[in-house]
Amino acid sequence: MATPFSQPLAVTQGDPAGVGPDITLMAWLRRRELGLPPFFLIGDPDVLAVRARQLKLDVALRSIGTARESLGAFADVLPVMPIPAGIDVAAGEPHVATAKGTIASIETAVALVMQGEALAVVTNPIAKSVLYEAGFRFPGHTEFLADLALRATGQSVMPVMMLAGPKLRAIPVTIHIPLKDVPQALTLGLIVETCRIADRDLRQRFGIAAPRLAIAGLNPHAGEGGAIGKEDETIIHPAVQILRDEGIDAIGPLPADTMFHDEARARYDVAVCMYHDQALIPAKALGFDDSVNVTLGLPFVRTSPDHGTAFGIAGKGLAREASLIAALKLGAQLGRTAESHR
């Protein structure tokens, strides 16, 4: 299969007991049908071989030593850069012994992209509880990726989570914290910096010349003039004014209950929301199978399927590869656009 790509995508193994192996195998089988960009998996070839037999999938595997080898091999085999899983992996049965390989897979993918050998990092789902048991000190993927960026460049970065689907892009300003803690965590500076990063990456990676940002209010009806909470007037509105003064096309705070219907979405390029579910509920409702988790603010492109490890269906032929396929396509698109802006 001829390819116009000079760099492949680096796909991490995720938790090998989850659906990562399943969806990677199934995505590769659809490479010609969908014209997928070339990719290779960083993980244990034995795990993939066992899972392919379990799922009755005819997938040829080939171990590679460099990212470039995958370009010539991808048409006929699924290229794998070997990292041992640590144990014999059983689908649906996570084990702490695999944590070392999972972490090494992410580190290797980032290093290859930072060295220019791979176009983007596409991460399969991890099980944070398994990594925590092994001493992993980061809240999740995103924070670990930011630390790897710091190690590679010597510069700290602020990662921003965005769910990108065909009908909606949505960013939560605060992410994995209790709802009761959101008002205290929500600062003018946090909103402004999140939106600056969103504006920059939408220009440089998504190729949107003049991004339009719709900023959600925190409270019902965006506070109703202070009658239902003061945060919209005292924090969010001043943040929007700062952004507008900087030339960023931001509007808000807007009542969140009227931001996500078809006509409203046509008026902006990204919805910036104040907390996790305010962003992820509409994003997943409008594109559950084809939304992609994108991390903005990093010095490399990272995309991921918008779902977890799904241990309960791993190895059973029930996993769907649509979100990984969307992550591969978007990763390639963003990687190429980012290259053109350098």
Coordinates of C-alpha atoms in Angstrom, one line a residue:
M1 CA 0.0 0.0 0.0
A2 CA 1.6 3.2 -1.1
T3 CA 1.7 6.0 1.4
P4 CA 2.4 9.7 1.2
F5 CA 3.5 9.7 4.9
S6 CA 7.2 10.1 5.8
Q7 CA 6.6 9.4 9.4
P8 CA 4.3 6.8 11.1
L9 CA 2.1 7.2 14.1
A10 CA 3.3 5.8 17.4
V11 CA 0.5 3.9 19.1
T12 CA 1.0 2.9 22.8
Q13 CA -0.2 -0.4 24.1
G14 CA -2.3 1.0 27.0
D15 CA -3.2 -1.6 29.6
P16 CA -2.5 -4.9 27.7
A17 CA -5.4 -6.6 29.6
G18 CA -7.9 -4.1 28.2
V19 CA -9.3 -3.5 24.8
G20 CA -6.2 -1.7 23.4
P21 CA -4.9 -4.9 21.7
D22 CA -8.4 -5.7 20.3
I23 CA -9.0 -2.3 18.7
T24 CA -5.5 -2.0 17.4
L25 CA -5.8 -5.3 15.6
M26 CA -9.2 -4.4 14.2
A27 CA -8.0 -0.9 13.1
W28 CA -5.1 -2.4 11.2
L29 CA -7.4 -4.9 9.4
R30 CA -9.4 -1.9 8.1
R31 CA -6.3 0.0 7.0
R32 CA -7.0 -0.3 3.2
E33 CA -10.7 0.1 3.4
L34 CA -10.3 3.4 5.3
G35 CA -7.0 4.6 4.0
L36 CA -5.5 4.8 7.5
P37 CA -2.2 6.5 8.1
P38 CA 0.7 4.1 8.8
F39 CA 1.1 3.2 12.5
F40 CA 3.0 0.9 14.7
L41 CA 2.3 -0.4 18.2
I42 CA 4.8 -0.1 21.0
G43 CA 4.1 -3.2 23.2
D44 CA 4.4 -6.9 23.5
P45 CA 3.9 -8.8 20.2
D46 CA 3.0 -12.0 22.2
V47 CA 0.0 -10.2 23.7
L48 CA -1.2 -9.2 20.3
A49 CA -0.7 -12.7 18.9
V50 CA -2.6 -14.3 21.7
R51 CA -5.4 -11.7 21.4
A52 CA -5.6 -12.1 17.6
R53 CA -6.1 -15.9 18.1
Q54 CA -8.6 -15.3 20.8
L55 CA -10.6 -13.0 18.5
K56 CA -10.0 -15.2 15.4
L57 CA -8.4 -12.2 13.6
D58 CA -6.0 -12.9 10.8
V59 CA -3.3 -10.4 11.6
A60 CA 0.4 -10.9 10.7
L61 CA 2.8 -9.2 13.1
R62 CA 6.4 -8.1 12.6
S63 CA 8.8 -6.8 15.3
I64 CA 10.6 -3.6 14.3
G65 CA 13.6 -1.8 15.7
T66 CA 13.0 1.7 14.3
A67 CA 9.9 3.7 13.6
R68 CA 10.8 4.1 9.9
E69 CA 10.7 0.3 9.4
S70 CA 7.0 0.4 9.9
L71 CA 6.4 2.5 6.8
G72 CA 7.4 -0.3 4.4
A73 CA 5.9 -3.0 6.5
F74 CA 2.5 -1.5 7.4
A75 CA 0.7 -2.6 4.1
D76 CA 1.3 -6.3 4.9
V77 CA 1.9 -6.6 8.6
L78 CA 1.1 -4.8 11.9
P79 CA 4.5 -3.5 13.0
V80 CA 5.3 -3.8 16.7
M81 CA 8.2 -2.2 18.5
P82 CA 8.7 -4.8 21.3
I83 CA 8.3 -4.0 25.0
P84 CA 7.7 -7.0 27.2
A85 CA 4.4 -7.0 29.1
G86 CA 6.0 -8.4 32.2
I87 CA 3.7 -11.4 32.6
D88 CA 1.4 -13.7 30.5
V89 CA -1.5 -11.3 30.0
A90 CA -5.1 -12.6 30.2
A91 CA -7.7 -10.4 28.6
G92 CA -9.9 -8.7 31.2
E93 CA -7.5 -9.4 34.1
P94 CA -5.3 -6.4 34.8
H95 CA -2.1 -7.0 36.8
V96 CA 0.4 -4.6 38.4
A97 CA 3.3 -6.5 36.7
T98 CA 2.3 -4.9 33.4
A99 CA 2.6 -1.3 34.6
K100 CA 6.3 -1.0 33.8
G101 CA 5.7 -1.9 30.2
T102 CA 2.7 0.4 29.9
I103 CA 4.7 3.3 31.2
A104 CA 7.7 2.5 29.0
S105 CA 5.4 2.4 25.9
I106 CA 4.3 5.9 26.6
E107 CA 7.8 7.2 27.2
T108 CA 9.1 5.5 24.0
A109 CA 6.2 7.0 21.9
V110 CA 6.9 10.5 23.2
A111 CA 10.6 10.2 22.6
L112 CA 10.1 9.0 19.0
V113 CA 7.8 11.9 18.2
M114 CA 10.1 14.5 19.9
Q115 CA 13.0 13.1 17.9
G116 CA 11.1 13.5 14.6
E117 CA 10.9 9.7 14.0
A118 CA 7.1 9.5 14.5
L119 CA 4.4 12.0 13.5
A120 CA 2.2 11.8 16.6
V121 CA 1.4 9.8 19.8
V122 CA -1.8 7.9 19.8
T123 CA -2.5 6.4 23.3
N124 CA -4.5 3.3 24.0
P125 CA -6.5 3.4 27.3
I126 CA -4.6 2.9 30.6
A127 CA -5.9 1.7 34.0
K128 CA -4.8 4.3 36.4
S129 CA -5.4 2.1 39.4
V130 CA -3.0 -0.5 38.1
L131 CA -0.3 2.2 37.5
Y132 CA -0.9 3.7 41.0
E133 CA -0.3 0.3 42.6
A134 CA 3.1 0.3 40.8
G135 CA 4.0 3.7 42.2
F136 CA 2.9 5.9 39.3
R137 CA 2.8 9.4 40.7
F138 CA 0.7 11.2 38.1
P139 CA -3.1 11.7 38.2
G140 CA -3.3 10.3 34.7
H141 CA -2.1 10.2 31.1
T142 CA -2.2 14.0 30.5
E143 CA -0.1 14.9 33.5
F144 CA 2.5 12.3 32.7
L145 CA 2.7 13.5 29.1
A146 CA 3.2 17.1 30.4
D147 CA 6.1 15.8 32.6
L148 CA 7.6 14.0 29.6
A149 CA 7.5 17.2 27.7
L150 CA 9.2 19.0 30.5
R151 CA 12.0 16.4 30.6
A152 CA 12.4 16.6 26.8
T153 CA 12.4 20.4 26.5
G154 CA 13.2 21.8 29.9
Q155 CA 10.1 23.9 29.7
S156 CA 6.9 23.4 31.7
V157 CA 3.6 23.2 29.8
M158 CA 0.0 23.4 30.7
P159 CA -1.9 20.5 29.1
V160 CA -5.5 21.1 28.0
M161 CA -7.9 18.3 27.4
M162 CA -10.2 18.6 24.4
L163 CA -12.9 16.2 23.1
A164 CA -13.0 16.5 19.4
G165 CA -15.8 15.0 17.4
P166 CA -17.5 15.6 14.0
K167 CA -20.2 17.7 15.7
L168 CA -18.5 19.3 18.7
R169 CA -15.2 20.3 20.1
A170 CA -15.3 20.8 23.9
I171 CA -12.8 21.7 26.6
P172 CA -13.3 21.3 30.3
V173 CA -11.3 24.0 32.2
T174 CA -11.3 21.9 35.4
I175 CA -11.2 18.1 34.9
H176 CA -11.0 15.3 37.5
I177 CA -12.0 17.0 40.7
P178 CA -15.2 16.8 42.8
L179 CA -18.0 19.1 41.6
K180 CA -18.0 20.8 45.0
D181 CA -14.4 21.9 44.4
V182 CA -14.9 23.5 41.0
P183 CA -15.8 27.0 42.1
Q184 CA -12.6 27.3 44.2
A185 CA -10.5 25.8 41.4
L186 CA -12.0 28.1 38.7
T187 CA -9.8 31.2 38.5
L188 CA -9.6 34.0 36.0
G189 CA -6.0 33.0 35.2
L190 CA -6.9 29.4 34.6
I191 CA -9.7 30.3 32.2
V192 CA -7.6 32.8 30.3
E193 CA -4.6 30.5 29.9
T194 CA -6.8 27.5 28.9
C195 CA -8.4 29.7 26.2
R196 CA -5.1 31.0 25.0
I197 CA -3.8 27.5 24.5
A198 CA -7.0 26.5 22.7
D199 CA -6.8 29.5 20.4
R200 CA -3.2 28.8 19.5
D201 CA -3.6 25.1 18.9
L202 CA -6.8 25.5 16.9
R203 CA -4.8 27.9 14.6
Q204 CA -1.5 25.9 14.4
R205 CA -2.8 22.3 14.5
F206 CA -6.4 22.4 13.3
G207 CA -5.7 25.1 10.7
I208 CA -8.5 27.3 11.8
A209 CA -7.4 30.9 10.9
A210 CA -9.7 32.7 13.4
P211 CA -11.0 30.3 16.1
R212 CA -14.3 31.2 17.7
L213 CA -14.5 30.3 21.4
A214 CA -17.8 29.9 23.2
I215 CA -17.3 30.2 27.0
A216 CA -19.9 28.5 29.2
G217 CA -21.1 29.9 32.4
L218 CA -20.7 27.9 35.6
N219 CA -24.2 28.4 37.1
P220 CA -27.6 27.9 35.6
H221 CA -28.5 30.6 33.2
A222 CA -24.9 31.9 33.5
G223 CA -25.7 33.1 37.0
E224 CA -28.8 35.1 36.0
G225 CA -27.1 38.4 36.7
G226 CA -25.7 37.2 40.0
A227 CA -29.0 35.8 41.3
I228 CA -27.8 32.2 40.9
G229 CA -24.1 32.5 41.9
K230 CA -21.5 35.2 41.5
E231 CA -18.8 33.4 39.6
D232 CA -20.1 34.2 36.2
E233 CA -19.9 37.9 36.8
T234 CA -16.7 38.0 39.0
I235 CA -14.5 35.4 37.3
I236 CA -15.8 34.2 33.8
H237 CA -16.9 37.6 32.4
P238 CA -13.6 39.4 33.3
A239 CA -11.7 36.4 31.7
V240 CA -13.7 36.8 28.5
Q241 CA -12.9 40.5 28.4
I242 CA -9.2 39.9 28.8
L243 CA -9.3 37.4 25.9
R244 CA -11.2 39.8 23.7
D245 CA -8.8 42.6 24.5
E246 CA -6.0 40.2 23.3
G247 CA -7.8 39.7 20.0
I248 CA -9.2 36.3 20.7
D249 CA -12.7 35.8 19.5
A250 CA -14.4 34.7 22.7
I251 CA -18.0 35.1 23.8
G252 CA -19.6 34.4 27.1
P253 CA -20.4 33.5 29.8
L254 CA -23.2 31.7 28.0
P255 CA -26.0 29.6 29.6
A256 CA -24.7 26.0 29.1
D257 CA -28.2 24.6 28.6
T258 CA -28.6 26.5 25.2
M259 CA -25.0 26.1 23.9
F260 CA -25.1 22.6 22.3
H261 CA -28.1 22.5 19.9
D262 CA -27.4 22.5 16.1
E263 CA -27.9 26.2 15.5
A264 CA -25.8 27.3 18.5
R265 CA -22.9 25.0 17.6
A266 CA -22.7 26.6 14.2
R267 CA -21.6 29.8 15.8
Y268 CA -18.4 28.6 17.4
D269 CA -15.4 26.3 16.9
V270 CA -14.9 25.1 20.4
A271 CA -17.0 25.2 23.6
V272 CA -14.9 26.0 26.7
C273 CA -16.7 24.5 29.7
M274 CA -16.2 25.0 33.4
Y275 CA -16.1 21.4 34.6
H276 CA -15.7 17.9 33.4
D277 CA -19.3 16.8 32.8
Q278 CA -20.4 20.1 31.3
A279 CA -18.0 19.4 28.4
L280 CA -18.0 15.6 28.2
I281 CA -21.8 14.9 28.4
P282 CA -22.6 16.9 25.2
A283 CA -19.4 15.7 23.5
K284 CA -20.2 12.0 24.1
A285 CA -23.9 12.4 23.4
L286 CA -23.1 13.9 20.0
G287 CA -20.3 11.6 19.1
F288 CA -19.7 8.7 21.4
D289 CA -18.0 6.3 18.9
D290 CA -16.1 8.9 16.9
S291 CA -14.9 11.5 19.4
V292 CA -11.2 11.8 20.1
N293 CA -9.4 12.9 23.2
V294 CA -6.8 15.5 22.1
T295 CA -4.2 17.0 24.5
L296 CA -3.5 20.7 23.6
G297 CA -0.6 22.6 24.9
L298 CA 2.0 19.9 24.4
P299 CA 5.1 20.3 22.1
F300 CA 3.9 17.1 20.3
V301 CA 0.5 15.9 19.0
R302 CA -1.3 13.4 21.2
T303 CA -4.7 11.8 20.5
S304 CA -6.5 9.0 22.1
P305 CA -9.8 7.0 21.9
D306 CA -12.5 8.5 24.0
H307 CA -13.1 5.5 26.2
G308 CA -11.4 3.4 28.9
T309 CA -9.9 0.0 29.1
A310 CA -13.2 -1.8 29.1
F311 CA -11.8 -4.9 30.9
G312 CA -15.3 -6.5 30.9
I313 CA -15.3 -6.9 27.1
A314 CA -11.6 -7.4 26.3
G315 CA -11.0 -10.4 24.2
K316 CA -14.7 -11.1 23.6
G317 CA -15.1 -9.5 20.2
L318 CA -17.4 -6.8 21.5
A319 CA -15.0 -3.8 21.4
R320 CA -15.5 -1.2 18.7
E321 CA -12.5 0.3 17.0
A322 CA -14.2 3.5 15.7
S323 CA -12.8 5.9 18.3
L324 CA -9.2 4.6 17.8
I325 CA -9.6 4.9 14.0
A326 CA -10.8 8.5 14.6
A327 CA -7.8 9.1 16.8
L328 CA -5.4 7.8 14.2
K329 CA -6.9 9.9 11.5
L330 CA -6.9 13.1 13.6
G331 CA -3.4 12.4 14.9
A332 CA -2.1 12.3 11.4
Q333 CA -4.0 15.4 10.4
L334 CA -2.8 17.4 13.4
G335 CA 0.7 16.1 13.1
R336 CA 0.9 17.3 9.5
T337 CA -0.6 20.6 10.2
A338 CA 1.7 21.2 13.1
E339 CA 4.7 20.3 10.9
S340 CA 3.6 22.9 8.3
H341 CA 3.6 25.7 11.0
R342 CA 7.2 25.0 12.1

